[in-house]
Amino acid sequence: MIVLLEPDADAPAVERALIAEGLWVRRLDGIRGVQLEIEPWSSAVAPDRLLDIQGVADVLARSSPHPRVDAQRGAVEIARRRFAPGGPPVLIAGPCAVESERQIDRVAARVARAGASFLRGGAFKPRTSPYSFHGHGTAALGWLRRAADREGLAVVTEVLSPEDAPLVAEHADMLQIGSRSMQSFALLKAAGQTGRAVMLKRGMSATVEEWLLAAEYCLVHGAFRVVLCERGIRGFDTTTRNLLDLSAVALLSHIHRLPVVVDPSHAVGRRDLIAPLTHAALAAGAAGVMLETHDDPGQALSDGAQALTPECFDALARSMALGGAS
Ligand code: PEP
Ligand code: MN
């Protein structure tokens, strides 16, 4: 809502009266004089009541289609890690897929040593081809959780189907909704209903508004928090895997003030460009990055070409001023 003031109104007095009604007020100095914007997370107050306040000329409705997402403005804390636009970056790292217990143990130890906060790794893998490796499922969830606990890491892993949401939520601090599932509304609802945090990847051809509305779905259905993840959208040029939309990252971070994580691995699809894109993402205001790494990328069961070698991963982690647990 926007509250328009009379030309001779005592703006600070009106502001105080609005605050006394339980409203969060932001002052906008525009060409039409002072206007007061009521933040969407304020208490519900009927506009008529505001019109009775001395100095108020009019009340205009401007309701956001995603008030719960807007309410996350500033920063969110998940598993004691703070995701803040432009803040010390949170590093999420791990293999594309959890391939074996020993593999995830080794990678967890390595990424923890490099300063990562979250361990990633797919137990349920969405693959374009039905003949590709689809993950070790429930067993991999257990390996992932144990490896993360041993190293003091939090866990994020993808949930592919609504029926699996409670099981994945038992093992993960944050449920990943993949690009291909961003508008799978039954999945958004089921993930929300677990009460866990969600990392929502942007659909390959989703607009920012569609992405924010998908995040709103998760929050409406009970998600603890939602972190957005830009992972590249489908462009016309196939030279790189996808088109990393850093304009959207800057918009969400600087204007909406929302926490966005960037996944350069799936965006560019080749390991030699991940370091520059990581730094570009942080410069654009990203709250963190998600990086795929494998101890033997040539043998990876999925996404080997974009997996950072241990040496490259360590060097990149060292070059970031990482945030730690609170
Ligand atoms: C992933 O992060 O494992 C993944 C499959 O990513 P995306 O949904 O972005 O393709
Ligand atoms: Mn992958």
GROMACS .gro file of C-alpha atoms and ligand atoms in nm:
model
  337
    1MET     CA    1   0.000   0.000   0.000
    2ILE     CA    2   0.108   0.355  -0.065
    3VAL     CA    3  -0.011   0.633   0.165
    4LEU     CA    4  -0.030   0.974  -0.004
    5LEU     CA    5   0.002   1.277   0.225
    6GLU     CA    6  -0.176   1.614   0.217
    7PRO     CA    7   0.063   1.885   0.086
    8ASP     CA    8   0.088   2.046   0.432
    9ALA     CA    9   0.091   1.720   0.631
   10ASP     CA   10   0.333   1.663   0.917
   11ALA     CA   11   0.505   1.358   0.757
   12PRO     CA   12   0.690   1.237   1.070
   13ALA     CA   13   0.364   1.253   1.270
   14VAL     CA   14   0.180   1.048   1.005
   15GLU     CA   15   0.467   0.801   1.002
   16ARG     CA   16   0.443   0.761   1.380
   17ALA     CA   17   0.066   0.708   1.360
   18LEU     CA   18   0.113   0.435   1.099
   19ILE     CA   19   0.382   0.263   1.305
   20ALA     CA   20   0.144   0.271   1.602
   21GLU     CA   21  -0.102   0.070   1.385
   22GLY     CA   22   0.161  -0.205   1.352
   23LEU     CA   23   0.276  -0.104   1.007
   24TRP     CA   24   0.627  -0.104   0.864
   25VAL     CA   25   0.673   0.222   0.685
   26ARG     CA   26   0.920   0.326   0.419
   27ARG     CA   27   0.941   0.689   0.321
   28LEU     CA   28   0.950   0.768  -0.051
   29ASP     CA   29   1.033   1.123  -0.152
   30GLY     CA   30   0.879   1.153  -0.496
   31ILE     CA   31   0.773   1.425  -0.736
   32ARG     CA   32   0.428   1.419  -0.578
   33GLY     CA   33   0.573   1.500  -0.237
   34VAL     CA   34   0.625   1.255   0.047
   35GLN     CA   35   0.463   0.915   0.012
   36LEU     CA   36   0.478   0.639   0.265
   37GLU     CA   37   0.502   0.281   0.148
   38ILE     CA   38   0.363   0.014   0.374
   39GLU     CA   39   0.582  -0.293   0.359
   40PRO     CA   40   0.395  -0.615   0.274
   41TRP     CA   41   0.485  -0.787   0.602
   42SER     CA   42   0.301  -0.524   0.809
   43SER     CA   43  -0.010  -0.607   1.014
   44ALA     CA   44  -0.335  -0.608   0.817
   45VAL     CA   45  -0.510  -0.273   0.863
   46ALA     CA   46  -0.811  -0.156   0.660
   47PRO     CA   47  -0.731   0.142   0.433
   48ASP     CA   48  -1.034   0.330   0.576
   49ARG     CA   49  -0.869   0.335   0.913
   50LEU     CA   50  -0.559   0.495   0.764
   51LEU     CA   51  -0.768   0.760   0.587
   52ASP     CA   52  -0.879   0.878   0.933
   53ILE     CA   53  -0.522   0.972   1.026
   54GLN     CA   54  -0.467   1.346   1.007
   55GLY     CA   55  -0.254   1.442   0.707
   56VAL     CA   56  -0.339   1.132   0.497
   57ALA     CA   57  -0.484   1.227   0.158
   58ASP     CA   58  -0.531   0.883   0.000
   59VAL     CA   59  -0.437   0.519   0.033
   60LEU     CA   60  -0.350   0.325  -0.283
   61ALA     CA   61  -0.345  -0.050  -0.293
   62ARG     CA   62  -0.024  -0.196  -0.432
   63SER     CA   63  -0.017  -0.550  -0.326
   64SER     CA   64   0.276  -0.767  -0.422
   65PRO     CA   65   0.196  -1.104  -0.581
   66HIS     CA   66   0.467  -1.261  -0.363
   67PRO     CA   67   0.451  -1.100  -0.017
   68ARG     CA   68   0.618  -1.393   0.159
   69VAL     CA   69   0.917  -1.379  -0.072
   70ASP     CA   70   0.937  -1.002  -0.022
   71ALA     CA   71   0.940  -1.057   0.353
   72GLN     CA   72   1.273  -1.238   0.314
   73ARG     CA   73   1.433  -0.912   0.207
   74GLY     CA   74   1.771  -0.851   0.368
   75ALA     CA   75   1.900  -1.191   0.464
   76VAL     CA   76   1.795  -1.541   0.561
   77GLU     CA   77   1.966  -1.782   0.796
   78ILE     CA   78   1.955  -2.154   0.722
   79ALA     CA   79   2.137  -2.414   0.930
   80ARG     CA   80   2.330  -2.130   1.100
   81ARG     CA   81   2.458  -1.997   0.767
   82ARG     CA   82   2.359  -1.650   0.662
   83PHE     CA   83   2.261  -1.583   0.302
   84ALA     CA   84   2.272  -1.209   0.248
   85PRO     CA   85   2.280  -1.022  -0.082
   86GLY     CA   86   2.634  -0.892  -0.123
   87GLY     CA   87   2.733  -1.044   0.215
   88PRO     CA   88   3.017  -1.289   0.280
   89PRO     CA   89   2.938  -1.568   0.033
   90VAL     CA   90   2.810  -1.907   0.137
   91LEU     CA   91   2.990  -2.186  -0.046
   92ILE     CA   92   2.785  -2.490  -0.143
   93ALA     CA   93   2.997  -2.761  -0.298
   94GLY     CA   94   3.010  -3.127  -0.384
   95PRO     CA   95   2.978  -3.368  -0.672
   96CYS     CA   96   2.698  -3.364  -0.925
   97ALA     CA   97   2.584  -3.704  -0.797
   98VAL     CA   98   2.659  -3.901  -0.483
   99GLU     CA   99   2.832  -4.193  -0.652
  100SER     CA  100   2.944  -4.400  -0.352
  101GLU     CA  101   2.990  -4.371   0.022
  102ARG     CA  102   3.366  -4.338  -0.011
  103GLN     CA  103   3.341  -4.078  -0.284
  104ILE     CA  104   3.114  -3.849  -0.082
  105ASP     CA  105   3.327  -3.896   0.230
  106ARG     CA  106   3.637  -3.782   0.042
  107VAL     CA  107   3.467  -3.486  -0.123
  108ALA     CA  108   3.301  -3.378   0.203
  109ALA     CA  109   3.635  -3.372   0.385
  110ARG     CA  110   3.793  -3.172   0.108
  111VAL     CA  111   3.521  -2.910   0.064
  112ALA     CA  112   3.494  -2.863   0.441
  113ARG     CA  113   3.867  -2.798   0.460
  114ALA     CA  114   3.830  -2.537   0.184
  115GLY     CA  115   3.564  -2.348   0.381
  116ALA     CA  116   3.237  -2.476   0.228
  117SER     CA  117   2.924  -2.456   0.445
  118PHE     CA  118   2.691  -2.688   0.255
  119LEU     CA  119   2.760  -3.024   0.097
  120ARG     CA  120   2.568  -3.091  -0.223
  121GLY     CA  121   2.526  -3.409  -0.422
  122GLY     CA  122   2.234  -3.566  -0.602
  123ALA     CA  123   2.075  -3.882  -0.469
  124PHE     CA  124   1.784  -3.847  -0.710
  125LYS     CA  125   1.917  -3.715  -1.040
  126PRO     CA  126   1.699  -3.556  -1.308
  127ARG     CA  127   1.858  -3.666  -1.636
  128THR     CA  128   1.763  -3.572  -1.987
  129SER     CA  129   1.809  -3.930  -2.106
  130PRO     CA  130   1.627  -4.222  -1.945
  131TYR     CA  131   1.944  -4.429  -2.004
  132SER     CA  132   2.171  -4.207  -1.789
  133PHE     CA  133   2.266  -4.263  -1.424
  134HIS     CA  134   1.978  -4.152  -1.201
  135GLY     CA  135   2.143  -4.161  -0.861
  136HIS     CA  136   2.158  -4.411  -0.577
  137GLY     CA  137   1.838  -4.279  -0.415
  138THR     CA  138   1.772  -4.347  -0.048
  139ALA     CA  139   2.113  -4.505   0.018
  140ALA     CA  140   2.287  -4.195  -0.116
  141LEU     CA  141   2.084  -3.971   0.116
  142GLY     CA  142   2.224  -4.156   0.416
  143TRP     CA  143   2.583  -4.140   0.285
  144LEU     CA  144   2.546  -3.770   0.216
  145ARG     CA  145   2.408  -3.691   0.562
  146ARG     CA  146   2.673  -3.892   0.744
  147ALA     CA  147   2.957  -3.742   0.542
  148ALA     CA  148   2.825  -3.389   0.607
  149ASP     CA  149   2.778  -3.451   0.981
  150ARG     CA  150   3.130  -3.583   1.014
  151GLU     CA  151   3.263  -3.259   0.863
  152GLY     CA  152   3.021  -3.012   1.025
  153LEU     CA  153   2.855  -2.931   0.693
  154ALA     CA  154   2.489  -2.868   0.616
  155VAL     CA  155   2.322  -3.065   0.335
  156VAL     CA  156   2.136  -2.957   0.024
  157THR     CA  157   2.010  -3.218  -0.219
  158GLU     CA  158   1.749  -3.239  -0.487
  159VAL     CA  159   1.400  -3.372  -0.441
  160LEU     CA  160   1.243  -3.491  -0.764
  161SER     CA  161   0.900  -3.613  -0.669
  162PRO     CA  162   0.642  -3.503  -0.412
  163GLU     CA  163   0.630  -3.849  -0.249
  164ASP     CA  164   1.003  -3.829  -0.170
  165ALA     CA  165   0.985  -3.487  -0.002
  166PRO     CA  166   0.949  -3.615   0.359
  167LEU     CA  167   1.235  -3.863   0.311
  168VAL     CA  168   1.468  -3.603   0.158
  169ALA     CA  169   1.371  -3.359   0.435
  170GLU     CA  170   1.483  -3.614   0.696
  171HIS     CA  171   1.834  -3.603   0.549
  172ALA     CA  172   1.874  -3.247   0.421
  173ASP     CA  173   1.883  -2.901   0.575
  174MET     CA  174   1.769  -2.754   0.247
  175LEU     CA  175   1.571  -2.919  -0.031
  176GLN     CA  176   1.682  -2.841  -0.383
  177ILE     CA  177   1.414  -2.799  -0.646
  178GLY     CA  178   1.583  -2.841  -0.982
  179SER     CA  179   1.552  -2.630  -1.288
  180ARG     CA  180   1.334  -2.882  -1.465
  181SER     CA  181   1.092  -2.887  -1.171
  182MET     CA  182   1.059  -2.515  -1.097
  183GLN     CA  183   0.696  -2.506  -1.196
  184SER     CA  184   0.608  -2.854  -1.079
  185PHE     CA  185   0.349  -2.718  -0.843
  186ALA     CA  186   0.274  -3.043  -0.661
  187LEU     CA  187   0.647  -3.069  -0.584
  188LEU     CA  188   0.670  -2.707  -0.465
  189LYS     CA  189   0.379  -2.773  -0.233
  190ALA     CA  190   0.519  -3.101  -0.099
  191ALA     CA  191   0.862  -2.947  -0.043
  192GLY     CA  192   0.703  -2.651   0.138
  193GLN     CA  193   0.497  -2.883   0.356
  194THR     CA  194   0.810  -3.045   0.498
  195GLY     CA  195   0.886  -2.713   0.669
  196ARG     CA  196   1.247  -2.729   0.549
  197ALA     CA  197   1.431  -2.453   0.367
  198VAL     CA  198   1.422  -2.476  -0.012
  199MET     CA  199   1.680  -2.382  -0.271
  200LEU     CA  200   1.478  -2.309  -0.582
  201LYS     CA  201   1.663  -2.325  -0.909
  202ARG     CA  202   1.541  -2.107  -1.189
  203GLY     CA  203   1.363  -2.287  -1.470
  204MET     CA  204   1.551  -2.282  -1.799
  205SER     CA  205   1.301  -2.047  -1.958
  206ALA     CA  206   1.137  -1.896  -1.651
  207THR     CA  207   1.098  -1.522  -1.609
  208VAL     CA  208   1.209  -1.366  -1.282
  209GLU     CA  209   0.845  -1.313  -1.187
  210GLU     CA  210   0.757  -1.680  -1.252
  211TRP     CA  211   1.056  -1.778  -1.041
  212LEU     CA  212   0.949  -1.553  -0.753
  213LEU     CA  213   0.595  -1.689  -0.771
  214ALA     CA  214   0.728  -2.044  -0.756
  215ALA     CA  215   0.922  -1.942  -0.442
  216GLU     CA  216   0.600  -1.798  -0.302
  217TYR     CA  217   0.434  -2.140  -0.354
  218CYS     CA  218   0.696  -2.304  -0.133
  219LEU     CA  219   0.658  -2.040   0.137
  220VAL     CA  220   0.277  -2.044   0.132
  221HIS     CA  221   0.288  -2.419   0.189
  222GLY     CA  222   0.523  -2.392   0.485
  223ALA     CA  223   0.883  -2.378   0.364
  224PHE     CA  224   1.105  -2.234   0.635
  225ARG     CA  225   1.292  -2.009   0.389
  226VAL     CA  226   1.358  -2.005   0.015
  227VAL     CA  227   1.692  -1.926  -0.144
  228LEU     CA  228   1.684  -1.862  -0.518
  229CYS     CA  229   1.947  -2.020  -0.740
  230GLU     CA  230   2.037  -1.883  -1.083
  231ARG     CA  231   2.184  -2.166  -1.293
  232GLY     CA  232   2.166  -2.029  -1.644
  233ILE     CA  233   1.875  -2.001  -1.878
  234ARG     CA  234   1.834  -2.138  -2.228
  235GLY     CA  235   1.991  -1.905  -2.482
  236PHE     CA  236   2.021  -1.933  -2.859
  237ASP     CA  237   2.397  -1.993  -2.849
  238THR     CA  238   2.515  -2.346  -2.776
  239THR     CA  239   2.882  -2.251  -2.730
  240THR     CA  240   2.832  -2.263  -2.354
  241ARG     CA  241   2.582  -2.493  -2.183
  242ASN     CA  242   2.344  -2.218  -2.075
  243LEU     CA  243   2.332  -1.839  -2.044
  244LEU     CA  244   2.413  -1.721  -1.692
  245ASP     CA  245   2.173  -1.437  -1.626
  246LEU     CA  246   2.370  -1.207  -1.399
  247SER     CA  247   2.127  -0.922  -1.474
  248ALA     CA  248   1.865  -1.116  -1.282
  249VAL     CA  249   2.113  -1.174  -0.999
  250ALA     CA  250   2.191  -0.802  -0.977
  251LEU     CA  251   1.822  -0.714  -0.991
  252LEU     CA  252   1.724  -0.958  -0.718
  253SER     CA  253   2.023  -0.877  -0.498
  254HIS     CA  254   2.034  -0.500  -0.530
  255ILE     CA  255   1.672  -0.404  -0.595
  256HIS     CA  256   1.465  -0.679  -0.434
  257ARG     CA  257   1.739  -0.738  -0.172
  258LEU     CA  258   1.676  -1.113  -0.188
  259PRO     CA  259   1.931  -1.391  -0.130
  260VAL     CA  260   2.035  -1.552  -0.459
  261VAL     CA  261   2.291  -1.824  -0.501
  262VAL     CA  262   2.462  -1.867  -0.837
  263ASP     CA  263   2.550  -2.205  -0.986
  264PRO     CA  264   2.811  -2.138  -1.252
  265SER     CA  265   2.874  -2.511  -1.301
  266HIS     CA  266   2.541  -2.587  -1.469
  267ALA     CA  267   2.537  -2.245  -1.633
  268VAL     CA  268   2.857  -2.273  -1.832
  269GLY     CA  269   2.914  -2.649  -1.839
  270ARG     CA  270   3.297  -2.636  -1.854
  271ARG     CA  271   3.539  -2.617  -1.564
  272ASP     CA  272   3.778  -2.361  -1.711
  273LEU     CA  273   3.519  -2.081  -1.693
  274ILE     CA  274   3.385  -2.144  -1.344
  275ALA     CA  275   3.631  -1.923  -1.155
  276PRO     CA  276   3.566  -1.604  -1.355
  277LEU     CA  277   3.191  -1.661  -1.343
  278THR     CA  278   3.204  -1.719  -0.967
  279HIS     CA  279   3.370  -1.383  -0.916
  280ALA     CA  280   3.130  -1.215  -1.158
  281ALA     CA  281   2.836  -1.362  -0.964
  282LEU     CA  282   2.971  -1.231  -0.634
  283ALA     CA  283   3.034  -0.890  -0.790
  284ALA     CA  284   2.669  -0.889  -0.903
  285GLY     CA  285   2.559  -0.938  -0.540
  286ALA     CA  286   2.510  -1.315  -0.508
  287ALA     CA  287   2.474  -1.441  -0.152
  288GLY     CA  288   2.667  -1.755  -0.237
  289VAL     CA  289   2.776  -1.996  -0.505
  290MET     CA  290   2.719  -2.361  -0.571
  291LEU     CA  291   3.010  -2.543  -0.731
  292GLU     CA  292   3.040  -2.898  -0.859
  293THR     CA  293   3.364  -3.072  -0.777
  294HIS     CA  294   3.480  -3.432  -0.814
  295ASP     CA  295   3.803  -3.600  -0.709
  296ASP     CA  296   3.835  -3.764  -1.051
  297PRO     CA  297   3.623  -3.565  -1.298
  298GLY     CA  298   3.717  -3.791  -1.588
  299GLN     CA  299   3.538  -4.080  -1.413
  300ALA     CA  300   3.232  -3.882  -1.299
  301LEU     CA  301   2.899  -4.051  -1.366
  302SER     CA  302   2.743  -3.715  -1.457
  303ASP     CA  303   2.859  -3.363  -1.546
  304GLY     CA  304   3.231  -3.449  -1.547
  305ALA     CA  305   3.317  -3.168  -1.791
  306GLN     CA  306   3.210  -2.901  -1.547
  307ALA     CA  307   3.340  -3.063  -1.227
  308LEU     CA  308   3.631  -2.874  -1.073
  309THR     CA  309   3.938  -3.081  -0.994
  310PRO     CA  310   4.037  -3.076  -0.625
  311GLU     CA  311   4.324  -2.834  -0.698
  312CYS     CA  312   4.108  -2.589  -0.898
  313PHE     CA  313   3.836  -2.606  -0.635
  314ASP     CA  314   4.077  -2.529  -0.351
  315ALA     CA  315   4.228  -2.238  -0.542
  316LEU     CA  316   3.885  -2.092  -0.619
  317ALA     CA  317   3.764  -2.130  -0.259
  318ARG     CA  318   4.079  -1.954  -0.138
  319SER     CA  319   4.006  -1.661  -0.367
  320MET     CA  320   3.666  -1.593  -0.205
  321ALA     CA  321   3.615  -1.418   0.129
  322LEU     CA  322   3.383  -1.690   0.256
  323GLY     CA  323   3.120  -1.658   0.528
  324GLY     CA  324   3.120  -1.920   0.805
  325ALA     CA  325   2.862  -2.062   1.047
  326SER     CA  326   2.716  -1.820   1.302
  327PEP     C1  327   2.191  -3.010  -0.998
  327PEP     O1  328   2.224  -2.909  -0.935
  327PEP     O2  329   2.225  -3.123  -0.963
  327PEP     C2  330   2.106  -2.999  -1.120
  327PEP     C3  331   2.055  -3.106  -1.179
  327PEP     O3  332   2.090  -2.874  -1.160
  327PEP     P1  333   1.980  -2.807  -1.256
  327PEP     O4  334   1.845  -2.840  -1.201
  327PEP     O5  335   2.013  -2.662  -1.246
  327PEP     O6  336   2.002  -2.860  -1.393
  328MN      MN  337   2.526  -3.162  -1.226
   0.00000   0.00000   0.00000
